[in-house]
Amino acid sequence: MFVSENLGVNSAGNLTIGGVDTVELAKEYGTPLYVMDEQLIRKTLRRFHDSMKKYYDGKGEVHYASKAFSCMEMCRVVASEGDGLDAVSIGELYTAYKAGFPMDKVGFHGNNKTDEELSFALKVGVGHIIVDNISELHRLEAIAAEMNVKPDIMFRIKPGIDAHTHDFVKTGQIDSKFGFALETGEAFEAVKEAVNCKNVNLSGLHCHIGSQIFDIAPFEEAAKVMLGFIAKIKNELGFEIKGLNLGGGFGIKYLEEHDPAPFEVYLERVSSVVKAECARLNIELPKMFIEPGRSIAAPAGITLYTVGARKEIPNIRTYISVDGGMADSPRYILYGSEYEAIVANKANDDRTEKVTIAGKCCESGDLIGENMPLQHAESGDIIAVCATGAYNYSMSSNYNRLQKPAVVFVNEGKSRIAVKRETLDDIIRNDI
Ligand code: LLP
């Protein structure tokens, strides 16, 4: 009935998430409100790591891409499932570190890491650093020498794969700011240099072809290209690459018509390609890493809003204005991303209208979506926007000096605050 499996309707006719009444959540914590379902986060993590065990003989790690949704409570949940983390800034590293995350299970990313970030990553002992470019390699070598450590590194490689997704989230093609290009020989030159580096240990290669990808084929292609490169390194340099990180990017269902392949099928097919290629190329089976972000966080989350004004413009459209907008939900204005919405206190009603849900920011493009099927919504109703757990809170801003909403986790019928709502004093916290 709804796009995410954790949503239901209770006897009061209210939408529930993880069995908890969303209208009650709105009353208790106020709106806008991000709600995350801990059980679904855990279930999805397990689907990934159990499939990795099953299809790849346990020789792998799932690193949750924390850019999708990061806060200390999320890090604790991931840690308690025994999974690793992908962090892409000192802020994400710090969040994990302060949450007590086992830092040896963290991969540190970024196409332009600062010296401060590299030093911090070494200080807290991250598992490996995914080096993006040659100048980073040189800076890391120097910093590691000074700190008297020898970190494991991976190289981020552009495998030259075109994933069929939005241009802004494609990353595997040659014209990308991320990583070393294979086609130009840049990647091979970097590997040649790294194998002789005294202060870093080249432990693996990484690629990430994009995000919200429904097809498995581009992932299989990327794995083949990467293994071909690992074989070339073995044959020409006599050096064995032990780790292969295939990134994230698995698509999820935002709308009823979306039909992404199940993660189990992805892992089964990619594992079998990796095994077959390793046998064909006569190379050792590498340890495999994957970095799912959206697929873990998005379906677990919803955003709750209170309806304010309803504005019907005859023959044009009906605007339903809510108490949040692009500051907490930036993906429509950025990518035209579509979502399912439900009037939470009328969840059993049919969605008889098609409306534009508008935010409260001073900007015409500030919309949650257009042409959205919705129950008849009036002032005071609660609207739930579904599958917003990824790249909403993490990309939220204080535009128009709006306060960032709270994040609440629900688990087994109970709710708890994971991130407090910002106060007005938070808004002026750093103002002099
Ligand atoms: N690994 C790397 C190196 C990445 O760059 C990303 C996402 C991931 C893993 C996780 O990808 P996921 O499984 O979440 O698709 N803000 C955009 C998405 C940007 C994705 C950036 N990198 C959005 O809201 O759609």
Short mmCIF file of N, CA, C and O in Angstrom, two decimals, residues 297-348:
data_model
loop_
_atom_site.label_atom_id
_atom_site.label_comp_id
_atom_site.label_asym_id
_atom_site.label_seq_id
_atom_site.Cartn_x
_atom_site.Cartn_y
_atom_site.Cartn_z
N ALA A 297 19.60 3.98 4.59
CA ALA A 297 18.94 5.05 5.35
C ALA A 297 17.60 5.50 4.77
O ALA A 297 16.66 5.79 5.52
N ALA A 298 17.50 5.56 3.43
CA ALA A 298 16.31 6.21 2.84
C ALA A 298 15.00 5.52 3.22
O ALA A 298 14.10 6.16 3.76
N PRO A 299 14.86 4.20 2.98
CA PRO A 299 13.55 3.59 3.23
C PRO A 299 13.17 3.61 4.71
O PRO A 299 11.99 3.50 5.05
N ALA A 300 14.18 3.75 5.57
CA ALA A 300 13.90 3.73 7.01
C ALA A 300 13.33 5.05 7.51
O ALA A 300 12.84 5.13 8.63
N GLY A 301 13.39 6.10 6.69
CA GLY A 301 13.01 7.42 7.20
C GLY A 301 11.77 8.02 6.56
O GLY A 301 11.41 7.70 5.43
N ILE A 302 11.11 8.87 7.33
CA ILE A 302 10.05 9.72 6.79
C ILE A 302 10.25 11.12 7.36
O ILE A 302 10.95 11.29 8.36
N THR A 303 9.63 12.10 6.72
CA THR A 303 9.61 13.44 7.28
C THR A 303 8.16 13.83 7.52
O THR A 303 7.31 13.61 6.65
N LEU A 304 7.90 14.36 8.70
CA LEU A 304 6.53 14.78 9.04
C LEU A 304 6.44 16.30 9.03
O LEU A 304 7.34 16.99 9.54
N TYR A 305 5.36 16.79 8.43
CA TYR A 305 5.11 18.23 8.37
C TYR A 305 3.69 18.51 8.83
O TYR A 305 2.81 17.64 8.72
N THR A 306 3.45 19.74 9.25
CA THR A 306 2.07 20.18 9.51
C THR A 306 1.64 21.08 8.36
O THR A 306 2.41 21.95 7.92
N VAL A 307 0.42 20.86 7.89
CA VAL A 307 -0.11 21.67 6.80
C VAL A 307 -0.53 23.03 7.36
O VAL A 307 -1.16 23.11 8.41
N GLY A 308 -0.14 24.09 6.64
CA GLY A 308 -0.60 25.42 6.99
C GLY A 308 -1.67 25.84 5.98
O GLY A 308 -2.81 25.39 6.04
N ALA A 309 -1.25 26.60 4.99
CA ALA A 309 -2.21 27.13 4.02
C ALA A 309 -2.54 26.12 2.92
O ALA A 309 -1.70 25.28 2.55
N ARG A 310 -3.76 26.19 2.43
CA ARG A 310 -4.17 25.46 1.23
C ARG A 310 -4.60 26.51 0.23
O ARG A 310 -5.44 27.36 0.54
N LYS A 311 -4.01 26.49 -0.94
CA LYS A 311 -4.29 27.53 -1.92
C LYS A 311 -4.69 26.87 -3.23
O LYS A 311 -3.87 26.22 -3.87
N GLU A 312 -5.96 27.05 -3.59
CA GLU A 312 -6.42 26.44 -4.85
C GLU A 312 -6.41 27.49 -5.94
O GLU A 312 -7.09 28.51 -5.81
N ILE A 313 -5.69 27.28 -6.99
CA ILE A 313 -5.68 28.21 -8.11
C ILE A 313 -6.44 27.52 -9.24
O ILE A 313 -5.93 26.55 -9.82
N PRO A 314 -7.66 27.95 -9.50
CA PRO A 314 -8.52 27.21 -10.43
C PRO A 314 -7.83 26.96 -11.77
O PRO A 314 -7.18 27.85 -12.31
N ASN A 315 -7.99 25.76 -12.25
CA ASN A 315 -7.42 25.29 -13.52
C ASN A 315 -5.89 25.32 -13.56
O ASN A 315 -5.30 25.13 -14.60
N ILE A 316 -5.27 25.64 -12.47
CA ILE A 316 -3.80 25.66 -12.48
C ILE A 316 -3.28 24.58 -11.53
O ILE A 316 -2.82 23.55 -11.98
N ARG A 317 -3.36 24.80 -10.26
CA ARG A 317 -2.94 23.77 -9.31
C ARG A 317 -3.36 24.13 -7.89
O ARG A 317 -3.73 25.27 -7.62
N THR A 318 -3.24 23.16 -7.02
CA THR A 318 -3.50 23.40 -5.60
C THR A 318 -2.19 23.31 -4.85
O THR A 318 -1.46 22.31 -4.98
N TYR A 319 -1.88 24.35 -4.13
CA TYR A 319 -0.69 24.34 -3.28
C TYR A 319 -1.09 23.97 -1.85
O TYR A 319 -2.02 24.55 -1.29
N ILE A 320 -0.38 23.00 -1.30
CA ILE A 320 -0.51 22.68 0.12
C ILE A 320 0.81 23.11 0.76
O ILE A 320 1.86 22.55 0.44
N SER A 321 0.76 24.10 1.62
CA SER A 321 2.02 24.59 2.20
C SER A 321 2.28 23.93 3.55
O SER A 321 1.36 23.77 4.36
N VAL A 322 3.52 23.53 3.74
CA VAL A 322 3.89 22.86 4.98
C VAL A 322 4.95 23.67 5.73
O VAL A 322 5.52 24.62 5.17
N ASP A 323 5.22 23.26 6.96
CA ASP A 323 6.08 24.06 7.83
C ASP A 323 7.58 23.77 7.69
O ASP A 323 8.37 24.14 8.56
N GLY A 324 7.95 23.09 6.61
CA GLY A 324 9.37 22.89 6.31
C GLY A 324 9.61 23.30 4.88
O GLY A 324 8.98 24.23 4.40
N GLY A 325 10.48 22.55 4.17
CA GLY A 325 10.71 22.88 2.76
C GLY A 325 12.12 22.53 2.34
O GLY A 325 12.72 21.60 2.87
N MET A 326 12.63 23.30 1.39
CA MET A 326 13.93 22.96 0.81
C MET A 326 15.07 22.95 1.83
O MET A 326 16.10 22.32 1.59
N ALA A 327 14.89 23.62 2.95
CA ALA A 327 15.96 23.61 3.95
C ALA A 327 16.11 22.22 4.58
O ALA A 327 17.22 21.78 4.88
N ASP A 328 15.00 21.50 4.74
CA ASP A 328 15.09 20.15 5.31
C ASP A 328 14.91 19.08 4.25
O ASP A 328 15.15 17.90 4.50
N SER A 329 14.47 19.48 3.07
CA SER A 329 14.16 18.52 2.01
C SER A 329 14.64 19.08 0.67
O SER A 329 13.85 19.52 -0.16
N PRO A 330 15.96 19.08 0.46
CA PRO A 330 16.52 19.82 -0.68
C PRO A 330 16.51 19.05 -2.00
O PRO A 330 16.94 19.56 -3.02
N ARG A 331 16.03 17.80 -2.01
CA ARG A 331 16.27 16.97 -3.19
C ARG A 331 15.35 17.28 -4.36
O ARG A 331 15.67 16.96 -5.50
N TYR A 332 14.21 17.90 -4.10
CA TYR A 332 13.34 18.23 -5.25
C TYR A 332 13.93 19.41 -6.02
O TYR A 332 14.07 19.36 -7.24
N ILE A 333 14.33 20.42 -5.29
CA ILE A 333 14.87 21.60 -5.99
C ILE A 333 16.22 21.27 -6.64
O ILE A 333 16.58 21.80 -7.69
N LEU A 334 16.96 20.33 -6.05
CA LEU A 334 18.27 19.99 -6.61
C LEU A 334 18.17 19.03 -7.80
O LEU A 334 18.85 19.21 -8.80
N TYR A 335 17.39 17.97 -7.63
CA TYR A 335 17.40 16.91 -8.65
C TYR A 335 16.02 16.62 -9.23
O TYR A 335 15.88 15.70 -10.04
N GLY A 336 15.01 17.32 -8.76
CA GLY A 336 13.65 16.97 -9.20
C GLY A 336 13.22 15.61 -8.66
O GLY A 336 12.38 14.93 -9.26
N SER A 337 13.78 15.21 -7.53
CA SER A 337 13.49 13.87 -6.98
C SER A 337 12.04 13.78 -6.51
O SER A 337 11.54 14.69 -5.86
N GLU A 338 11.41 12.67 -6.83
CA GLU A 338 10.00 12.52 -6.47
C GLU A 338 9.84 11.62 -5.25
O GLU A 338 10.61 10.69 -5.05
N TYR A 339 8.81 11.93 -4.49
CA TYR A 339 8.51 11.17 -3.27
C TYR A 339 7.03 10.84 -3.19
O TYR A 339 6.20 11.54 -3.77
N GLU A 340 6.73 9.84 -2.39
CA GLU A 340 5.34 9.57 -2.05
C GLU A 340 4.99 10.36 -0.78
O GLU A 340 5.80 10.45 0.14
N ALA A 341 3.77 10.93 -0.76
CA ALA A 341 3.32 11.64 0.44
C ALA A 341 1.97 11.10 0.88
O ALA A 341 1.18 10.62 0.05
N ILE A 342 1.72 11.18 2.18
CA ILE A 342 0.49 10.64 2.76
C ILE A 342 0.00 11.63 3.82
O ILE A 342 0.82 12.15 4.59
N VAL A 343 -1.30 11.88 3.85
CA VAL A 343 -1.82 12.64 4.99
C VAL A 343 -1.91 11.65 6.15
O VAL A 343 -2.73 10.72 6.14
N ALA A 344 -1.03 11.84 7.12
CA ALA A 344 -0.83 10.81 8.15
C ALA A 344 -2.08 10.56 8.99
O ALA A 344 -2.32 9.44 9.43
N ASN A 345 -2.88 11.61 9.18
CA ASN A 345 -4.09 11.43 10.01
C ASN A 345 -5.30 11.02 9.16
O ASN A 345 -6.41 10.95 9.66
N LYS A 346 -5.08 10.77 7.87
CA LYS A 346 -6.17 10.29 6.99
C LYS A 346 -5.62 9.16 6.12
O LYS A 346 -5.92 9.05 4.94
N ALA A 347 -4.80 8.33 6.75
CA ALA A 347 -4.02 7.37 5.96
C ALA A 347 -4.88 6.30 5.28
O ALA A 347 -4.44 5.68 4.30
N ASN A 348 -6.10 6.11 5.78
CA ASN A 348 -6.98 5.13 5.13
C ASN A 348 -7.76 5.72 3.97
O ASN A 348 -8.38 4.98 3.19
#
